[in-house]
Short mmCIF file of C-alpha atoms in Angstrom, two decimals:
data_model
loop_
_atom_site.label_atom_id
_atom_site.label_comp_id
_atom_site.label_asym_id
_atom_site.label_seq_id
_atom_site.Cartn_x
_atom_site.Cartn_y
_atom_site.Cartn_z
CA MET A 1 13.14 10.83 -16.28
CA LYS A 2 13.83 7.08 -17.43
CA LEU A 3 12.57 4.73 -14.25
CA VAL A 4 13.50 1.17 -13.86
CA VAL A 5 11.42 0.02 -10.98
CA LEU A 6 11.72 -3.19 -9.34
CA GLY A 7 8.42 -4.03 -7.66
CA LEU A 8 6.94 -7.46 -5.71
CA SER A 9 3.78 -7.65 -8.64
CA LEU A 10 2.20 -4.76 -11.20
CA SER A 11 0.84 -7.58 -13.14
CA SER A 12 -1.18 -9.61 -10.33
CA ALA A 13 -3.06 -7.72 -7.20
CA TRP A 14 -3.93 -11.34 -5.89
CA GLY A 15 -3.50 -11.74 -1.82
CA ASN A 16 -1.43 -7.77 -2.22
CA GLY A 17 -1.62 -4.55 -2.32
CA HIS A 18 1.67 -3.38 -3.84
CA ALA A 19 0.09 -3.54 -7.53
CA THR A 20 -2.73 -1.44 -6.54
CA THR A 21 -0.05 1.15 -4.89
CA PHE A 22 2.23 0.60 -8.33
CA ARG A 23 -0.27 0.91 -11.01
CA ALA A 24 -1.42 4.26 -9.11
CA LEU A 25 2.04 5.50 -9.36
CA LEU A 26 3.48 4.93 -11.67
CA ARG A 27 0.45 5.82 -14.59
CA ALA A 28 0.42 9.27 -12.95
CA PHE A 29 3.91 9.51 -12.63
CA ALA A 30 3.86 8.48 -16.72
CA ALA A 31 1.97 10.71 -17.29
CA ARG A 32 3.66 13.64 -15.98
CA GLY A 33 5.96 12.46 -19.15
CA HIS A 34 8.40 9.67 -17.80
CA ASP A 35 9.34 5.69 -19.31
CA VAL A 36 8.91 2.74 -16.58
CA LEU A 37 10.15 0.03 -17.06
CA PHE A 38 8.84 -2.21 -14.30
CA LEU A 39 10.59 -5.78 -14.16
CA GLU A 40 8.61 -8.36 -12.09
CA ARG A 41 9.89 -11.53 -10.65
CA ASP A 42 7.82 -14.32 -12.71
CA MET A 43 5.75 -16.34 -9.18
CA PRO A 44 3.84 -18.86 -9.98
CA TRP A 45 1.18 -17.57 -7.20
CA TYR A 46 0.51 -14.47 -9.47
CA ALA A 47 0.62 -16.09 -13.07
CA ALA A 48 -2.47 -17.81 -11.78
CA HIS A 49 -4.14 -14.35 -10.79
CA ARG A 50 -2.80 -11.40 -13.83
CA ASP A 51 -5.48 -9.06 -14.12
CA GLU A 52 -3.19 -6.33 -15.54
CA PRO A 53 -0.56 -8.33 -17.10
CA ASP A 54 -0.23 -5.43 -20.34
CA PRO A 55 -0.67 -1.82 -18.42
CA ASP A 56 -1.05 0.91 -20.77
CA TYR A 57 1.35 3.38 -18.89
CA CYS A 58 4.57 1.41 -18.84
CA ARG A 59 6.50 -1.76 -19.99
CA LEU A 60 6.75 -4.80 -17.49
CA ALA A 61 8.63 -7.72 -18.28
CA LEU A 62 8.99 -10.72 -16.44
CA TYR A 63 12.38 -12.27 -15.12
CA ASP A 64 12.52 -15.98 -13.66
CA SER A 65 15.48 -15.64 -11.57
CA LEU A 66 18.55 -13.67 -9.94
CA PRO A 67 20.90 -14.37 -12.75
CA ALA A 68 17.88 -13.18 -15.19
CA LEU A 69 18.01 -9.78 -14.35
CA ALA A 70 21.67 -9.74 -16.04
CA GLU A 71 19.53 -9.80 -19.40
CA TRP A 72 18.31 -6.26 -18.20
CA ARG A 73 21.32 -4.71 -16.98
CA ALA A 74 21.58 -2.10 -19.63
CA GLU A 75 18.35 -0.91 -18.92
CA ILE A 76 19.08 -0.33 -15.31
CA GLU A 77 23.17 1.44 -16.22
CA GLY A 78 21.05 3.53 -18.46
CA ALA A 79 18.06 4.47 -16.33
CA ASP A 80 18.38 8.15 -14.71
CA THR A 81 16.47 6.20 -11.84
CA VAL A 82 15.80 2.10 -10.15
CA ILE A 83 13.84 2.09 -7.83
CA VAL A 84 13.98 -1.54 -5.70
CA GLY A 85 10.53 -2.48 -3.61
CA SER A 86 10.26 -4.44 -0.31
CA TYR A 87 9.22 -8.16 -0.85
CA VAL A 88 11.17 -7.74 -3.55
CA PRO A 89 12.36 -11.89 -4.11
CA ASP A 90 16.02 -11.81 -3.57
CA GLY A 91 15.54 -8.09 -2.66
CA ILE A 92 19.00 -8.33 -0.62
CA ALA A 93 21.15 -9.51 -3.69
CA VAL A 94 18.90 -7.47 -6.12
CA ALA A 95 19.73 -4.39 -4.26
CA ARG A 96 23.78 -5.30 -5.00
CA LEU A 97 23.46 -5.49 -8.25
CA VAL A 98 21.42 -2.60 -9.01
CA GLN A 99 23.84 -0.42 -6.85
CA ALA A 100 26.44 -1.86 -8.41
CA TRP A 101 25.16 -1.37 -12.39
CA ALA A 102 23.17 1.59 -11.78
CA ARG A 103 24.99 5.29 -12.68
CA GLY A 104 22.18 7.12 -11.76
CA THR A 105 20.08 7.53 -8.38
CA THR A 106 18.90 4.32 -7.08
CA ALA A 107 15.90 4.46 -4.51
CA PHE A 108 14.16 2.12 -2.13
CA TYR A 109 10.28 2.21 -1.75
CA ASP A 110 9.33 0.36 1.21
CA ILE A 111 5.35 -0.43 1.08
CA ASP A 112 6.17 -1.66 4.16
CA THR A 113 8.19 0.46 6.41
CA PRO A 114 6.57 -0.50 9.53
CA VAL A 115 6.92 -4.53 8.98
CA THR A 116 10.87 -3.67 7.89
CA LEU A 117 12.04 -2.32 10.34
CA ALA A 118 10.74 -4.77 13.08
CA GLN A 119 12.43 -7.69 10.66
CA LEU A 120 15.56 -5.67 10.91
CA ALA A 121 15.75 -5.87 14.59
CA ARG A 122 15.44 -9.58 14.58
CA GLY A 123 17.83 -10.05 11.69
CA ALA A 124 14.95 -11.97 9.72
CA CYS A 125 14.31 -9.28 6.88
CA ASP A 126 15.53 -10.72 3.40
CA TYR A 127 14.41 -8.56 1.42
CA VAL A 128 16.53 -5.25 2.37
CA SER A 129 19.48 -4.98 4.54
CA PRO A 130 21.29 -3.21 6.86
CA GLU A 131 24.50 -3.36 4.63
CA VAL A 132 22.29 -2.33 1.68
CA ILE A 133 20.85 0.56 2.59
CA PRO A 134 22.98 3.02 2.58
CA GLY A 135 23.75 2.05 -1.15
CA TYR A 136 20.65 3.59 -1.78
CA ASP A 137 20.55 7.54 -2.78
CA VAL A 138 16.97 7.99 -1.04
CA TYR A 139 15.06 5.47 1.24
CA CYS A 140 10.53 6.39 0.00
CA SER A 141 8.67 4.97 2.99
CA PHE A 142 5.10 4.13 3.38
CA THR A 143 5.63 5.22 6.85
CA GLY A 144 6.17 9.50 7.65
CA GLY A 145 6.85 10.73 11.00
CA PRO A 146 9.35 10.09 13.38
CA THR A 147 10.34 7.16 11.09
CA LEU A 148 12.05 8.55 8.94
CA ARG A 149 14.64 10.16 11.26
CA LEU A 150 15.13 6.42 12.57
CA ILE A 151 15.86 5.23 9.88
CA GLU A 152 18.29 8.16 8.87
CA GLU A 153 20.58 7.43 12.16
CA ARG A 154 19.88 3.74 12.62
CA TYR A 155 20.49 1.88 9.58
CA ALA A 156 22.27 5.90 7.57
CA ALA A 157 20.03 5.94 4.95
CA PRO A 158 21.24 9.28 3.06
CA ALA A 159 17.59 10.20 2.76
CA ALA A 160 14.17 8.86 4.40
CA ARG A 161 10.77 10.58 2.25
CA ALA A 162 7.89 9.85 3.05
CA LEU A 163 6.23 8.39 -0.22
CA TYR A 164 2.64 7.50 0.94
CA CYS A 165 0.10 5.07 -0.50
CA SER A 166 -2.31 7.25 -2.73
CA VAL A 167 -5.41 6.58 -4.64
CA ASP A 168 -5.81 6.82 -8.86
CA ALA A 169 -9.16 8.99 -8.63
CA ASP A 170 -10.16 7.96 -12.62
CA ARG A 171 -10.78 4.30 -11.19
CA TYR A 172 -12.16 4.75 -7.35
CA ARG A 173 -15.30 6.91 -7.34
CA PRO A 174 -18.57 6.76 -6.09
CA THR A 175 -20.42 4.39 -8.68
CA GLY A 176 -23.62 4.75 -7.84
CA ALA A 177 -23.66 1.04 -6.97
CA ALA A 178 -26.89 -0.12 -4.46
CA LYS A 179 -26.56 -0.03 -0.71
CA ARG A 180 -25.86 -4.22 -0.27
CA TRP A 181 -24.22 -3.54 3.50
CA ASP A 182 -23.70 -1.77 6.62
CA LEU A 183 -20.22 -2.28 7.06
CA SER A 184 -17.73 -3.66 4.78
CA TYR A 185 -13.86 -4.68 5.18
CA LEU A 186 -11.45 -5.62 2.13
CA GLY A 187 -8.02 -7.26 3.15
CA THR A 188 -6.18 -10.33 3.31
CA TYR A 189 -6.05 -12.54 6.35
CA SER A 190 -3.19 -11.19 8.88
CA ASP A 191 -3.01 -13.22 12.32
CA ASP A 192 -2.27 -9.53 13.59
CA ARG A 193 -5.48 -7.73 11.79
CA GLN A 194 -7.70 -10.34 12.68
CA PRO A 195 -7.92 -9.51 16.55
CA THR A 196 -9.18 -5.69 15.59
CA LEU A 197 -11.39 -7.40 12.52
CA GLU A 198 -13.05 -10.28 15.03
CA ARG A 199 -13.54 -6.76 17.95
CA LEU A 200 -15.00 -4.17 15.15
CA LEU A 201 -17.48 -6.60 12.20
CA ILE A 202 -17.37 -9.78 13.26
CA GLU A 203 -18.28 -8.97 16.92
CA PRO A 204 -21.44 -6.36 16.03
CA ALA A 205 -22.45 -8.70 13.14
CA ARG A 206 -23.03 -11.27 16.17
CA ARG A 207 -25.03 -8.31 18.21
CA ASN A 208 -27.12 -6.93 15.36
CA PRO A 209 -27.92 -9.74 13.30
CA ASP A 210 -30.44 -7.48 11.30
CA GLN A 211 -27.63 -5.87 10.46
CA ARG A 212 -25.69 -6.91 6.63
CA PHE A 213 -21.20 -7.25 6.85
CA VAL A 214 -19.05 -8.36 4.39
CA VAL A 215 -15.35 -9.66 4.02
CA ALA A 216 -13.44 -9.99 1.43
CA GLY A 217 -9.91 -11.42 1.13
CA PRO A 218 -7.97 -14.62 0.32
CA GLN A 219 -6.41 -16.95 2.95
CA TYR A 220 -9.06 -16.49 5.71
CA PRO A 221 -8.65 -19.92 7.99
CA ALA A 222 -11.88 -22.32 7.85
CA THR A 223 -11.77 -22.33 11.56
CA ILE A 224 -12.82 -18.81 11.31
CA GLN A 225 -16.59 -19.13 12.77
CA TRP A 226 -18.85 -16.50 10.36
CA PRO A 227 -22.18 -14.72 11.09
CA ALA A 228 -24.40 -16.32 9.20
CA ASN A 229 -24.74 -12.06 7.88
CA VAL A 230 -21.25 -12.02 7.56
CA GLU A 231 -20.93 -12.82 3.43
CA ARG A 232 -17.52 -14.17 2.19
CA ILE A 233 -16.27 -13.20 -0.64
CA GLU A 234 -12.51 -15.05 -1.46
CA HIS A 235 -11.19 -12.65 -3.70
CA LEU A 236 -11.97 -9.10 -5.49
CA GLY A 237 -10.14 -7.87 -8.42
CA PRO A 238 -8.86 -4.26 -8.49
CA ALA A 239 -11.86 -3.41 -11.29
CA ASP A 240 -14.66 -4.43 -8.98
CA HIS A 241 -13.29 -2.55 -5.50
CA ALA A 242 -15.15 1.18 -6.52
CA ASP A 243 -18.22 -0.88 -6.82
CA PHE A 244 -18.04 -3.02 -3.14
CA TYR A 245 -17.21 0.31 -1.38
CA SER A 246 -20.30 2.38 -2.94
CA ALA A 247 -22.34 -0.56 -2.22
CA SER A 248 -21.28 -0.10 1.77
CA ARG A 249 -22.88 2.34 4.15
CA ALA A 250 -19.57 1.91 5.68
CA THR A 251 -16.20 0.52 5.73
CA LEU A 252 -13.44 -0.81 8.11
CA ASN A 253 -9.89 -0.24 7.77
CA VAL A 254 -7.90 -2.20 10.29
CA THR A 255 -4.08 -2.47 10.81
CA ARG A 256 -1.41 -3.77 11.06
CA ALA A 257 0.32 -4.22 15.25
CA ASP A 258 3.70 -2.54 13.43
CA MET A 259 2.06 -0.47 11.49
CA ILE A 260 -0.24 1.03 14.68
CA ALA A 261 2.67 1.33 16.55
CA ALA A 262 4.98 3.50 14.61
CA GLY A 263 1.59 5.57 13.25
CA TRP A 264 1.90 7.96 10.17
CA SER A 265 1.30 4.59 7.96
CA PRO A 266 -2.25 5.05 6.28
CA SER A 267 -2.95 2.18 3.35
CA VAL A 268 -4.19 1.92 0.54
CA ARG A 269 -7.34 0.97 0.82
CA LEU A 270 -7.68 3.89 3.46
CA PHE A 271 -7.22 6.44 0.37
CA GLU A 272 -9.15 4.33 -2.34
CA ALA A 273 -12.78 3.92 -0.03
CA THR A 274 -12.56 7.23 0.99
CA ALA A 275 -12.33 8.25 -2.59
CA CYS A 276 -15.76 6.25 -3.57
CA GLY A 277 -17.39 8.73 -0.69
CA THR A 278 -17.84 5.46 1.42
CA PRO A 279 -17.43 6.60 5.09
CA ILE A 280 -14.51 4.77 6.96
CA ILE A 281 -14.70 3.40 10.22
CA SER A 282 -11.12 2.85 11.94
CA ASP A 283 -9.02 1.51 14.09
CA LYS A 284 -6.58 4.22 16.01
CA TRP A 285 -3.31 5.17 15.30
CA PRO A 286 -0.59 8.06 15.21
CA GLY A 287 -0.99 10.10 13.32
CA ILE A 288 -4.10 9.55 11.62
CA GLU A 289 -5.72 12.78 12.61
CA GLU A 290 -3.15 14.59 10.40
CA LEU A 291 -4.56 12.89 7.02
CA LEU A 292 -8.23 12.42 7.93
CA ILE A 293 -9.85 15.19 10.63
CA PRO A 294 -11.78 12.56 13.28
CA ASN A 295 -15.82 12.69 12.87
CA ALA A 296 -15.65 14.85 10.44
CA GLU A 297 -13.61 12.85 7.42
CA ILE A 298 -13.10 9.44 9.91
CA VAL A 299 -14.95 7.56 11.99
CA LEU A 300 -12.31 5.99 14.65
CA ALA A 301 -13.77 3.30 16.62
CA GLU A 302 -12.32 0.73 19.90
CA GLY A 303 -15.15 -1.24 20.07
CA VAL A 304 -18.17 -2.80 19.54
CA ALA A 305 -20.21 0.18 21.02
CA ASP A 306 -17.91 2.64 18.84
CA VAL A 307 -19.15 1.18 15.45
CA ALA A 308 -22.83 0.63 16.52
CA ALA A 309 -22.59 4.08 17.82
CA ALA A 310 -20.89 4.90 13.98
CA LEU A 311 -23.72 3.06 12.23
CA ARG A 312 -26.22 5.07 13.87
CA ARG A 313 -24.97 8.30 13.09
CA ASP A 314 -27.40 10.88 10.88
CA ASP A 315 -24.23 12.31 9.49
CA LEU A 316 -22.72 9.32 7.94
CA ASP A 317 -22.76 10.09 4.57
CA ALA A 318 -21.09 13.63 5.07
CA ILE A 319 -18.80 12.40 6.76
CA GLY A 320 -17.95 10.16 3.75
CA ALA A 321 -18.41 12.98 1.31
CA ALA A 322 -16.12 15.08 3.86
CA GLY A 323 -13.18 12.36 3.30
CA ARG A 324 -13.82 12.03 -0.29
CA ALA A 325 -13.43 15.76 -0.32
CA ARG A 326 -10.15 15.72 1.66
CA VAL A 327 -8.19 12.78 -0.42
CA LEU A 328 -8.92 13.89 -3.58
CA ALA A 329 -7.61 17.48 -2.56
CA GLU A 330 -4.33 15.74 -1.25
CA HIS A 331 -3.64 11.80 -2.20
CA THR A 332 -4.18 11.39 -5.47
CA SER A 333 -1.74 9.46 -7.17
CA HIS A 334 -0.79 12.67 -9.21
CA HIS A 335 -0.25 13.96 -5.62
CA ARG A 336 2.33 10.84 -4.84
CA ALA A 337 3.89 11.19 -8.31
CA ALA A 338 4.87 14.59 -8.53
CA GLU A 339 6.09 13.87 -4.78
CA LEU A 340 8.23 10.89 -5.90
CA GLU A 341 9.70 12.78 -9.01
CA ALA A 342 10.91 15.78 -6.24
CA HIS A 343 12.33 13.14 -3.78
CA LEU A 344 14.20 12.16 -7.17
CA HIS A 345 15.60 15.20 -8.51
CA GLU A 346 16.09 16.13 -4.57
CA ALA A 347 18.91 13.01 -4.50
CA ALA A 348 20.40 12.95 -7.62
CA ALA A 349 20.84 16.40 -6.48
CA ALA A 350 22.42 15.15 -3.73
CA LYS A 351 24.49 12.47 -5.04
CA ARG A 352 26.30 15.66 -7.64
CA THR A 353 27.12 17.69 -4.49
CA PRO A 354 30.22 16.32 -2.97
CA ALA A 355 29.87 16.08 0.87
CA LEU A 356 31.12 19.19 3.36
CA PRO A 357 33.86 17.23 6.12
CA ALA A 358 32.14 16.58 9.32
#
């Protein structure tokens, strides 16, 4: 298969989880024998933080404006499938061009589905619209569960299919790093995640000054009052993630409000940390128990007392090991690449088959 992907970023993981998601997925997809071209809008904030400018599993090309996409029209026309990702700059206009030029299958890969749907409901989404969704042959969604039916019924997507994030198991594994922190968190600052971070990490740190905590990620306001036992790391590149998780007795998973409401929305960090054998302490949301079994493969927490109890558990390491085994069995990039391939073949077959009259 010849695949063209127009995504937010592949070259830089700075301040976004799209890069690690695309890297794992496309590396595994290419390993299945497919040819991949990734087209990325050249943005200054990514240009200054490119940690994978020359991937060895696909071609990466930068374009500087919407009109510059015309230089890649022949590639888009000749592709078996063209995928447009969420948060692509000028994404609605990009969709119109792709749907006009592509001769093969077209797909939208939404790595932010609950946020997208909330923005669509407000009429405030600038990377996809109700007008272009029906023009995609398949809508691959970060979120599963009931959301898939909603996308088909409310927005007339021909097919909505779950495509969860995944983990590159070759890059995310236990490294043997010495334990430095009792509880860690890795993630870019978000207004709607911050109250949960306060409740499940910062307040436990205040109450347990003898324990060690760390928060890694950019864009946290200077107004946050960090306890003395909370270490701050401004940016942690993907190459350092496995050591970071391996050095944590446990790590925290915090979910955005829209994703909690939708459920069935596992973050890429959830799979990456678990693949490192690190026990996860997570907030609760519908569908999480279908991915990892509570108290056996993951620990769920609502407040300070739950976090304190989790960190005292004698079986914490066993939970980490069980979670790793589950992720390696079901949620690696190789599993997800096979799912993507199946979704694209299904969409191509449906496109070739005339629809029956209602």
